[in-house]
Short mmCIF file of C-alpha atoms in Angstrom, two decimals:
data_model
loop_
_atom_site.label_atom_id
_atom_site.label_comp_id
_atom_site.label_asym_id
_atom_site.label_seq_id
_atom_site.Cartn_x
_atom_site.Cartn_y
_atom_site.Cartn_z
CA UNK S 128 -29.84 6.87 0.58
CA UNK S 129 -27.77 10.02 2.08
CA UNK S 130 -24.18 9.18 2.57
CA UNK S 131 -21.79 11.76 3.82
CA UNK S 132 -18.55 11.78 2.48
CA UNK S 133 -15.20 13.11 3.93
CA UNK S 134 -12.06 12.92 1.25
CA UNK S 135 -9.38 13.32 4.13
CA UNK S 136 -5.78 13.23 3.01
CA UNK S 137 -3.11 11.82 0.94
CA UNK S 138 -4.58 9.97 -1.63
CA UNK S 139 -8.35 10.29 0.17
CA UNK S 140 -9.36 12.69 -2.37
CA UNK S 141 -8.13 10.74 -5.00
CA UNK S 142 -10.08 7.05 -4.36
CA UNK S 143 -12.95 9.01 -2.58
CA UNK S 144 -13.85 10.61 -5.90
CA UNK S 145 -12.99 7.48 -8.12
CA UNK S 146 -15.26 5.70 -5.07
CA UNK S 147 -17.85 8.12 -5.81
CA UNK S 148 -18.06 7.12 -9.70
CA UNK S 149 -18.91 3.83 -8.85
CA UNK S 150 -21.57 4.95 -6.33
CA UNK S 151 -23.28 6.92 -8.98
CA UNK S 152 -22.81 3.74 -11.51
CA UNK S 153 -24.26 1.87 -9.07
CA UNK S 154 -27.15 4.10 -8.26
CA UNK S 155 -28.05 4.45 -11.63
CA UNK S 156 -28.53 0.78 -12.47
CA UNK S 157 -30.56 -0.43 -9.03
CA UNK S 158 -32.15 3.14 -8.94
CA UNK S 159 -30.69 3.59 -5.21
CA UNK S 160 -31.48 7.25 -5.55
CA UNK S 161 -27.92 8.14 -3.97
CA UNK S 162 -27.42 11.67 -2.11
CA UNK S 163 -23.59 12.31 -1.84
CA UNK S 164 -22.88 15.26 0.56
CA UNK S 165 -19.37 15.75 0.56
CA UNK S 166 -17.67 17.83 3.55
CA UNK S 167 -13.55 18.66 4.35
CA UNK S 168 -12.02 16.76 7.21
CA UNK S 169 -8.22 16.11 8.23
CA UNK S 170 -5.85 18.96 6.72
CA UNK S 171 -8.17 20.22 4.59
CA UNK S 172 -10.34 21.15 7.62
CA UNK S 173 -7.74 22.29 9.68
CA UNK S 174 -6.45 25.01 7.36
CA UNK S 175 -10.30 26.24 6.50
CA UNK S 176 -11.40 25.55 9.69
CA UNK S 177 -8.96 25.50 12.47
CA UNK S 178 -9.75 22.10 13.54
CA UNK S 179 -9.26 18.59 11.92
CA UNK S 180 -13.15 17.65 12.30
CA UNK S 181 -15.91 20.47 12.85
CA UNK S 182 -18.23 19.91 15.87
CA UNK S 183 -21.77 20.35 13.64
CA UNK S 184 -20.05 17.88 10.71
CA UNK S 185 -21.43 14.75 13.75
CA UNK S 186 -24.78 16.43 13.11
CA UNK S 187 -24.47 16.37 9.92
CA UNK S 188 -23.54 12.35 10.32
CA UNK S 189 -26.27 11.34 12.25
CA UNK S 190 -28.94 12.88 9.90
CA UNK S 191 -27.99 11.01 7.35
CA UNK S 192 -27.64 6.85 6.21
CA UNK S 193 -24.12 6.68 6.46
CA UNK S 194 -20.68 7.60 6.10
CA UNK S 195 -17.67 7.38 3.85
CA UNK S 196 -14.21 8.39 5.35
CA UNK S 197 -11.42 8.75 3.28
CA UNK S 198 -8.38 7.54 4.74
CA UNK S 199 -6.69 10.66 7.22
CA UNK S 200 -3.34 11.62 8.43
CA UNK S 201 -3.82 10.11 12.03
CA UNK S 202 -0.18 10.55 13.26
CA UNK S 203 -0.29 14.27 12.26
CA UNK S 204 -3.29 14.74 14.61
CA UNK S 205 -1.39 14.34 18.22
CA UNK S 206 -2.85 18.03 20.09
CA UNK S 207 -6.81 17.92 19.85
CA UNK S 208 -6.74 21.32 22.42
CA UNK S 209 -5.20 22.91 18.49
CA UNK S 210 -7.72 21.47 17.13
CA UNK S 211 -6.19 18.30 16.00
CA UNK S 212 -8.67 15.70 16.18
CA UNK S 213 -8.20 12.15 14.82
CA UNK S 214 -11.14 11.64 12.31
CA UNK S 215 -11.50 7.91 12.24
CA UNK S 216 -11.34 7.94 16.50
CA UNK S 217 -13.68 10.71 16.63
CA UNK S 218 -16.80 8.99 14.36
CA UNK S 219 -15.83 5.26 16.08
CA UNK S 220 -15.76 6.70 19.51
CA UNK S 221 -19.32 9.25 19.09
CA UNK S 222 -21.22 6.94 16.96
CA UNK S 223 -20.37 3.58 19.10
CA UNK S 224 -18.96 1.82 15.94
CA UNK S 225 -17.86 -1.47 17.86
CA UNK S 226 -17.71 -3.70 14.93
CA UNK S 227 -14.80 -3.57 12.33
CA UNK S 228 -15.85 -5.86 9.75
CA UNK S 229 -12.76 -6.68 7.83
CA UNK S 230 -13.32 -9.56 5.06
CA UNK S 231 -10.47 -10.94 2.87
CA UNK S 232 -10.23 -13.09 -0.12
CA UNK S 233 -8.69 -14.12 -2.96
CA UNK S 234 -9.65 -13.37 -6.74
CA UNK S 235 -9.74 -15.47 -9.75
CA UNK S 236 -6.43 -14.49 -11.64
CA UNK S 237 -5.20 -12.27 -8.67
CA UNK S 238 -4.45 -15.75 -6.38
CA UNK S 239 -3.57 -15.28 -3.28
CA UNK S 240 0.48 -15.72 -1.71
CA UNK S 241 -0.89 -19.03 0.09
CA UNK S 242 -3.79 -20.19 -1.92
CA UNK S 243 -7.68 -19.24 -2.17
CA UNK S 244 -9.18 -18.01 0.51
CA UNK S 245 -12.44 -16.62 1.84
CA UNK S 246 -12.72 -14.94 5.81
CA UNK S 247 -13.48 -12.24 8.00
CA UNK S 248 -11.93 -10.53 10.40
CA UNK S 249 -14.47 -9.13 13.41
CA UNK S 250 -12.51 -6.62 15.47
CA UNK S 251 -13.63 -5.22 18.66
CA UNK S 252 -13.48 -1.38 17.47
CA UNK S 253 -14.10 0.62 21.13
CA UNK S 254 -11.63 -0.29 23.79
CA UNK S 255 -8.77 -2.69 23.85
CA UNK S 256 -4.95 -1.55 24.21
CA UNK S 257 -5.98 1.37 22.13
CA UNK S 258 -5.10 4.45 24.42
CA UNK S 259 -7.18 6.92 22.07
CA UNK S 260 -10.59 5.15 23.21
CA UNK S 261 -10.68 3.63 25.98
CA UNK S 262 -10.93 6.22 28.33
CA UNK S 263 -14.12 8.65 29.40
CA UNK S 264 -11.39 11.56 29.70
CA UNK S 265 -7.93 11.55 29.22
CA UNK S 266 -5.47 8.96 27.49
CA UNK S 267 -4.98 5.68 28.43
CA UNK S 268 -0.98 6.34 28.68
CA UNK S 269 0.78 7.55 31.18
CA UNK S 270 4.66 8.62 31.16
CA UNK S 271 5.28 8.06 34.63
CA UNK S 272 9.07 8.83 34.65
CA UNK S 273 11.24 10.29 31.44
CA UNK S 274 12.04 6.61 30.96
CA UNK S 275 8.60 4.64 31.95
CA UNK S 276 5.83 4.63 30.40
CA UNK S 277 2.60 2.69 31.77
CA UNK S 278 -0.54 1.47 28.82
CA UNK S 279 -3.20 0.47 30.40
CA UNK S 280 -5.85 -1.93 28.56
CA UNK S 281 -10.06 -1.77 29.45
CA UNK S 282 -11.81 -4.98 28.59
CA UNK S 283 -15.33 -4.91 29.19
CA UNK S 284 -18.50 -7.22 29.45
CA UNK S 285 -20.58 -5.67 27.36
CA UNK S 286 -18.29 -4.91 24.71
CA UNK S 287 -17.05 -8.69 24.54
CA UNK S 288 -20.60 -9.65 24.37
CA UNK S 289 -21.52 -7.46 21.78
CA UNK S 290 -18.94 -8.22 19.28
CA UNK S 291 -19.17 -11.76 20.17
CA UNK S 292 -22.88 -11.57 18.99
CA UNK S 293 -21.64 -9.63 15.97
CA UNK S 294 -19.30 -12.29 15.16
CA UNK S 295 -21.82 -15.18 15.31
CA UNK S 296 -24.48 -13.55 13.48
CA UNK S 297 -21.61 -12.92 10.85
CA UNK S 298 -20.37 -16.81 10.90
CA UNK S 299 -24.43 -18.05 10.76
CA UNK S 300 -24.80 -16.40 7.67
CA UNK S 301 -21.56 -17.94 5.47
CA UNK S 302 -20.67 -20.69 6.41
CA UNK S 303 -20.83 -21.34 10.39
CA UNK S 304 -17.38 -21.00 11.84
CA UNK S 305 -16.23 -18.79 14.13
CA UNK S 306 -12.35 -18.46 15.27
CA UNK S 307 -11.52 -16.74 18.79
CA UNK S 308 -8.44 -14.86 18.71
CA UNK S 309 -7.28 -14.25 22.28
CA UNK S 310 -3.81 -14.55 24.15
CA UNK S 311 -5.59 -15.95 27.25
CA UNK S 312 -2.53 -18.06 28.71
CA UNK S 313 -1.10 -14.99 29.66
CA UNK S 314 -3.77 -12.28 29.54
CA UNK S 315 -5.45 -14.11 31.68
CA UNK S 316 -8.15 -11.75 33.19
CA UNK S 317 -8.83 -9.34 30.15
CA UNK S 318 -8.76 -12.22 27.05
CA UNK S 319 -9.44 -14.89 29.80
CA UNK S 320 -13.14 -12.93 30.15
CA UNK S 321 -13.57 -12.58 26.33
CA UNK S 322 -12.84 -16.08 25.21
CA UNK S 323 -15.59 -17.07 28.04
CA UNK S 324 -17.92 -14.61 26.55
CA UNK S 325 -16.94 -15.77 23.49
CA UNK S 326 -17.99 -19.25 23.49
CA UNK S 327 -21.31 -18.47 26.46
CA UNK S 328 -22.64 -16.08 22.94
CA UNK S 329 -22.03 -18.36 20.37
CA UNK S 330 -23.86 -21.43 22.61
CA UNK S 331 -26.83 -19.20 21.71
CA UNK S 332 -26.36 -20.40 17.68
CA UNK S 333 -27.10 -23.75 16.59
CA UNK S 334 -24.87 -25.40 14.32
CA UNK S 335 -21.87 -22.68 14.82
CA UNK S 336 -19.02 -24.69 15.30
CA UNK S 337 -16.28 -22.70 17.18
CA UNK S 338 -12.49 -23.26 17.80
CA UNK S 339 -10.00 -20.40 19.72
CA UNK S 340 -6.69 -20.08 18.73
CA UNK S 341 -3.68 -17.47 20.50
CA UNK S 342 -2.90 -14.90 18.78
CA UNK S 343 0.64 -15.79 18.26
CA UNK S 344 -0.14 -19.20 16.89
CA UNK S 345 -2.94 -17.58 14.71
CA UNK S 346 -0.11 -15.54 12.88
CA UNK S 347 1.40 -18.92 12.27
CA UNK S 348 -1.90 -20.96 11.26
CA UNK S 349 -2.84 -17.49 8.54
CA UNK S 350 0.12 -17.76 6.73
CA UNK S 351 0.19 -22.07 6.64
CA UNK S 352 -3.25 -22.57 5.48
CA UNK S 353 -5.86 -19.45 5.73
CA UNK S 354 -8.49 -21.26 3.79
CA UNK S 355 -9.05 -23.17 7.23
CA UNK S 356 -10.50 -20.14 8.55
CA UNK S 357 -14.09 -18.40 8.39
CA UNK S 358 -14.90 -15.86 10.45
CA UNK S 359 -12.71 -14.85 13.56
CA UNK S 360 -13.03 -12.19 16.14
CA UNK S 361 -10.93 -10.52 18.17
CA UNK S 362 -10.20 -7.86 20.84
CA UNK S 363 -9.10 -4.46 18.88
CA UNK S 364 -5.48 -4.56 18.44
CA UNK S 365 -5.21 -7.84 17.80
CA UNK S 366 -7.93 -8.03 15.29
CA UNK S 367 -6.06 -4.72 13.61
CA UNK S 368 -2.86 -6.84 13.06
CA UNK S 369 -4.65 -9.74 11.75
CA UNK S 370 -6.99 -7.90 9.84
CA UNK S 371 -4.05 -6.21 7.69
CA UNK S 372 -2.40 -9.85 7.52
CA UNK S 373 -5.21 -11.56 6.00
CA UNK S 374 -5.66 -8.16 3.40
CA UNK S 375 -2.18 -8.15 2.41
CA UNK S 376 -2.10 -12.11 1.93
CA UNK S 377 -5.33 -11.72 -0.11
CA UNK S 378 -3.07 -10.22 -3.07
CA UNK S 379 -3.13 -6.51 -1.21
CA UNK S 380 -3.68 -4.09 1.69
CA UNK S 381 -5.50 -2.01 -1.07
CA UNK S 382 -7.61 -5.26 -1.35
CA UNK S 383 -9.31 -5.23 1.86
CA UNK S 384 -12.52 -3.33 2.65
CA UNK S 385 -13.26 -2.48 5.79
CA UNK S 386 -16.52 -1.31 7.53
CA UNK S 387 -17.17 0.40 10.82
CA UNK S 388 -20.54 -0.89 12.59
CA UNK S 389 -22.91 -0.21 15.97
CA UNK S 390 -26.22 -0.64 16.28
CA UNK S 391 -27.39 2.85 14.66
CA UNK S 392 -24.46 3.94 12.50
CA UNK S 393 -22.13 2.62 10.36
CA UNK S 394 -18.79 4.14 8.48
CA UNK S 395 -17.27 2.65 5.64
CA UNK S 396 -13.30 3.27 5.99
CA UNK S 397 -10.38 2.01 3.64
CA UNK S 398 -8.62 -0.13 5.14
CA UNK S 399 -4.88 1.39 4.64
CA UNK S 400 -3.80 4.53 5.11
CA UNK S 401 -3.30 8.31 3.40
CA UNK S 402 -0.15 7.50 1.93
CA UNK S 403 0.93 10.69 1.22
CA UNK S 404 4.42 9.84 -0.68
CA UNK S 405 2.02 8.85 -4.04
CA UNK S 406 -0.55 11.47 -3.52
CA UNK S 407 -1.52 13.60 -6.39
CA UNK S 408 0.08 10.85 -8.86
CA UNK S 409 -2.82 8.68 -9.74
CA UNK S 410 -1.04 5.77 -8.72
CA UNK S 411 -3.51 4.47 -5.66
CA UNK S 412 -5.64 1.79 -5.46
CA UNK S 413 -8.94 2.55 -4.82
CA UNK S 414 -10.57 -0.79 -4.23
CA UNK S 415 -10.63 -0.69 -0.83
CA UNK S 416 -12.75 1.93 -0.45
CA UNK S 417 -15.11 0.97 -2.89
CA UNK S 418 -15.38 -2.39 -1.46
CA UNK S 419 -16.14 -1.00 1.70
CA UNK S 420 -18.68 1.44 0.69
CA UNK S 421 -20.34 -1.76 -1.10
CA UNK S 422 -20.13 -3.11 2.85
CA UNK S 423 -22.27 0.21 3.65
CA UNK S 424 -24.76 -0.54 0.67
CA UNK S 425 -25.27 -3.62 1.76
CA UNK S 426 -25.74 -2.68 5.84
CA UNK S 427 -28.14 0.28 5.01
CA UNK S 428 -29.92 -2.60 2.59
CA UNK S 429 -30.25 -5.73 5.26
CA UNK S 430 -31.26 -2.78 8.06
CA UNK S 431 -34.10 -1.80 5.88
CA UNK S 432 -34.93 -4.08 3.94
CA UNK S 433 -34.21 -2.63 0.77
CA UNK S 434 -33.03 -5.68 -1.12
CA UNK S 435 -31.31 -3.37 -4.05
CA UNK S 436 -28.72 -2.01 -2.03
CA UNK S 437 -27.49 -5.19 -1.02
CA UNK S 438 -27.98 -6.29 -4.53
CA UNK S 439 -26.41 -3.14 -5.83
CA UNK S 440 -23.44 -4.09 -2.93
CA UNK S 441 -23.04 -8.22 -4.48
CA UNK S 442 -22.43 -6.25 -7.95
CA UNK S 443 -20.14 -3.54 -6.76
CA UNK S 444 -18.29 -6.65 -5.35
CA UNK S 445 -18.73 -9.02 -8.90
CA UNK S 446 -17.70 -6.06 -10.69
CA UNK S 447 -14.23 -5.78 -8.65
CA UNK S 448 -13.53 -9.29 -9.08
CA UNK S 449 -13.73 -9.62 -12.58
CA UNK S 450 -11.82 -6.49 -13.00
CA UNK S 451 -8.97 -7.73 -11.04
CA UNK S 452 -8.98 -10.76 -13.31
CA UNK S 453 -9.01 -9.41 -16.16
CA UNK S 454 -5.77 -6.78 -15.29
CA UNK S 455 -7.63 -3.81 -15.05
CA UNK S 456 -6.24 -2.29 -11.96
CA UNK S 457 -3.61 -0.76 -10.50
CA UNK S 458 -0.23 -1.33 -10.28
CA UNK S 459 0.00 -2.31 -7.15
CA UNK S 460 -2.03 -5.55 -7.92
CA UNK S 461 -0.28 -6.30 -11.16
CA UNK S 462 -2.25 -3.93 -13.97
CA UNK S 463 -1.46 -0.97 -15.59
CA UNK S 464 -3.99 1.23 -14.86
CA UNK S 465 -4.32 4.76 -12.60
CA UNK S 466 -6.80 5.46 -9.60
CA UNK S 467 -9.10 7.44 -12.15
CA UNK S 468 -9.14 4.48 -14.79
CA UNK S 469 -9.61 1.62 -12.51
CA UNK S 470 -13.10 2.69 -10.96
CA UNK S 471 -13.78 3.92 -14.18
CA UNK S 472 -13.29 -0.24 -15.26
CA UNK S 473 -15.26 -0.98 -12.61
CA UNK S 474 -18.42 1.21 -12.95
CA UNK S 475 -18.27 0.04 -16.97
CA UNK S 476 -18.47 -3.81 -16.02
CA UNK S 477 -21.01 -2.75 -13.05
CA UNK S 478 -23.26 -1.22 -15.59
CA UNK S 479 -22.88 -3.56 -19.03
CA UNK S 480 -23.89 -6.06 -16.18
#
C-alpha cells in the first residue's frame, strides 16, 4: 500500500512521525508492505515553495492508495492568489471526499464524562454553510455593506443522497441505527430536503431502524445519555460541531479519529487542529491520527479485499485501547508520557500482540 504523507504544521510533524512508527509496526506484523512517501505542505511549503500546497503534489495523491494529512494552519491560509491554499479544503474539494467518518467511544479505564459509549458521526464533507466549498468559483460570502455580511448555504440532491447511503451502509454494519441530525423546523427547504432523503435512502435497508432529532435538541440528548446513539449523519457544519462533541466527551478531542471518504479516494485527517502553542514540546497526543490512519487501513482493506489491512486496522485500534488503560499516554488523557513515547507504547503492544 502507497500512502502519501503531508506533516503540515504545529504539532503535524510531531504525531505524523510518531503515526508513522506505528504504520511501520503495523506493516511489519500483517506484512502490509507499506510505502510512505512523505511531501511538505502548509508553512513548510510555502517558504520552499511559495505556495501552501504544490499543484503536481494532487498527482502525486491520486497515484497512490491514500493519504495522511497532518493537521495545518487553516486560519493562516486566507489569500490563495499568494499562494495560500487551505490543505484540508483543497484534497476534500479535488478528490470529492464527501464522507467524514468521525467515530467516538469510550475506553476501559479512560471512561467517558457521561458513561460508555460507542457512535459515529457521518458528516456531509462538500457543501453545507461552509463558504470555502460550496461554490464552483468564488466564496460563498459576500460583504455586502461595511456592516452586512450575507452566507449563503448549497444543499444538494445528490450530495444528501450520497451521504445518506454512506450513513446506512455504516449503521448496517454495527449495529443498525441511524440518527438524522437536521434543524428542519426552521431550515425548512435545505434540512427539510435532507431529512426526506434521509429516511427515502435508508427505506432501501432492511432492519435499519431510524429516528431524526434537531440539532439543538441533539446537543442536549449527547451530553444526557450518548450511549442511546449509533450512527448519525448530518449536513457539514452541523456534523463538525457534533463530531468534536462526541470526541471530547469520549475522554478527548485527541481521542477522535477522523477519516475523509468518496468513492475513489480517501484522506485520513486528525481530528483537532495544529496547535501551535505546544509545538516542538513533545507534549501532543497523537492518537488521533493514528486512529484515523487505522480508518485508512481498514478502507484501502474492505475496497480490496485485502483482509490484513483491516485486520492490521482492528489491532492498531486494540492496541490504542489497551494503552489508554493501562496509562500509557499523554497527558492530556491522564498519563505521563510524550508524543514520541506514546506511539512508541503503542507499536510495542501492536507487535507483542
Amino acid at each position: 500500500m502507497h500512502i502519501v504523507v503531508l506533516p503540515g504544521d504545529g504539532i503535524g510533524p510531531e504525531i505524523t512521525a510518531a503515526t508513522s512508527g506505528v504504520l511501520r509496526a503495523a506493516s511489519e506484523r500483517f506484512q502490509l508492505n507499506l510505502r510512505l512517501e512523505e511531501h511538505a505542505v502548509g508553512h513548510a511549503s510555502l517558504k520552499l515553495s511559495g505556495t501552501t500546497v504544490r499543484p503536481e503534489l494532487l498527482d502525486s495523491v491520486r497515484a497512490a492508495d491514500g493519504l495522511i494529512l497532518g493537521p495545518t494552519a487553516t486560519f493562516d491560509f486566507k489569500d490563495e492568489a499568494h499562494g495560500e491554499i487551505n490543505p484540508s479544503r483543497h484534497f476534500r474539494k479535488n478528490l470529492d471526499l464527501y464522507a467524514n467518518i468521525r467515530p467516538a467511544r469510550t475506553y476501559a479505564g479512560r471512561p467517558g464524562r457521561l458513561g460508555d459509549f460507542d457512535l459515529v458521526v457521518v458528516r456531509e464533507n462538500t457543501e453545507g454553510f461552509y463558504a470555502d466549498r460550496n461554490m464552483e468559483q468564488g466564496n460563498g460570502e459576500m460583504l455586502v455593506t461595511s456592516d452586512v455580511v450575507i452566507s449563503l448555504r448549497r444543499i444538494t440532491r445528490l450530495c444528501c443522497e450520497r451521504i445518506a447511503h454512506a450513513a446506512c451502509r455504516l449503521a448496517m454494519k454495527r449495529r443498525k441505527h441511524l440518527t438524522i441530525v437536521h434543524k428542519a423546523n426552521v431550515l425548512k427547504i435545505g434540512d427539510g430536503m435532507f431529512l426526506d432523503i434521509c429516511r427515502a435512502a435508508a427505506n432501501a435497508y432492511p432492519g435499519l431502524a431510524v429516528d431524526d432529532v434537531l440539532v439543538d435538541a441533539m446537543m442536549a440528548h449527547m451530553v444526557r445519555s450518548p450511549d442511546r446513539f449509533d450512527v448519525i449523519v448530518a449536513t457539514n457544519m452541523f456534523g463538525d460541531i457534533l463530531s468534536d462533541l462526541t470526541a471530547e466527551l469520549s475522554g478527548s478531542l485527541g481521542l477522535g479519529g477522523s477519516l475523509n471518504v468518496g468513492d475513489r479516494y480517501a484522506m485520513a485527517q486528525a481530528a483537532h487542529g495544529s496547535a501551535p502553542d505546544i509545538a516542538g514540546q513533545d507534549v501532543a497526543n497523537p492518537v488521533s491520527l493514528i486512529l484515523s490512519t487505522a480508518l485508512l487501513l481498514a478502507w484501502h482493506g474492505e475496497r480490496n479485499n485485502a483482509v490484513r489491512y483491516e485486520e492490521a486496522a482492528r489491532a492498531i485500534e486494540a492496541a490504542v485501547a489497551k494503552a489508554l488503560g493501562a496509562g500509557r499516554a499523554t497527558r492530556d488523557v491522564g498519563g505521563r508520557l510524550g508524543t514520541i513515547a506514546a506511539a512508541a507504547a503503542i507499536a510495542e503492544i501492536l507487535q507483542a500482540e
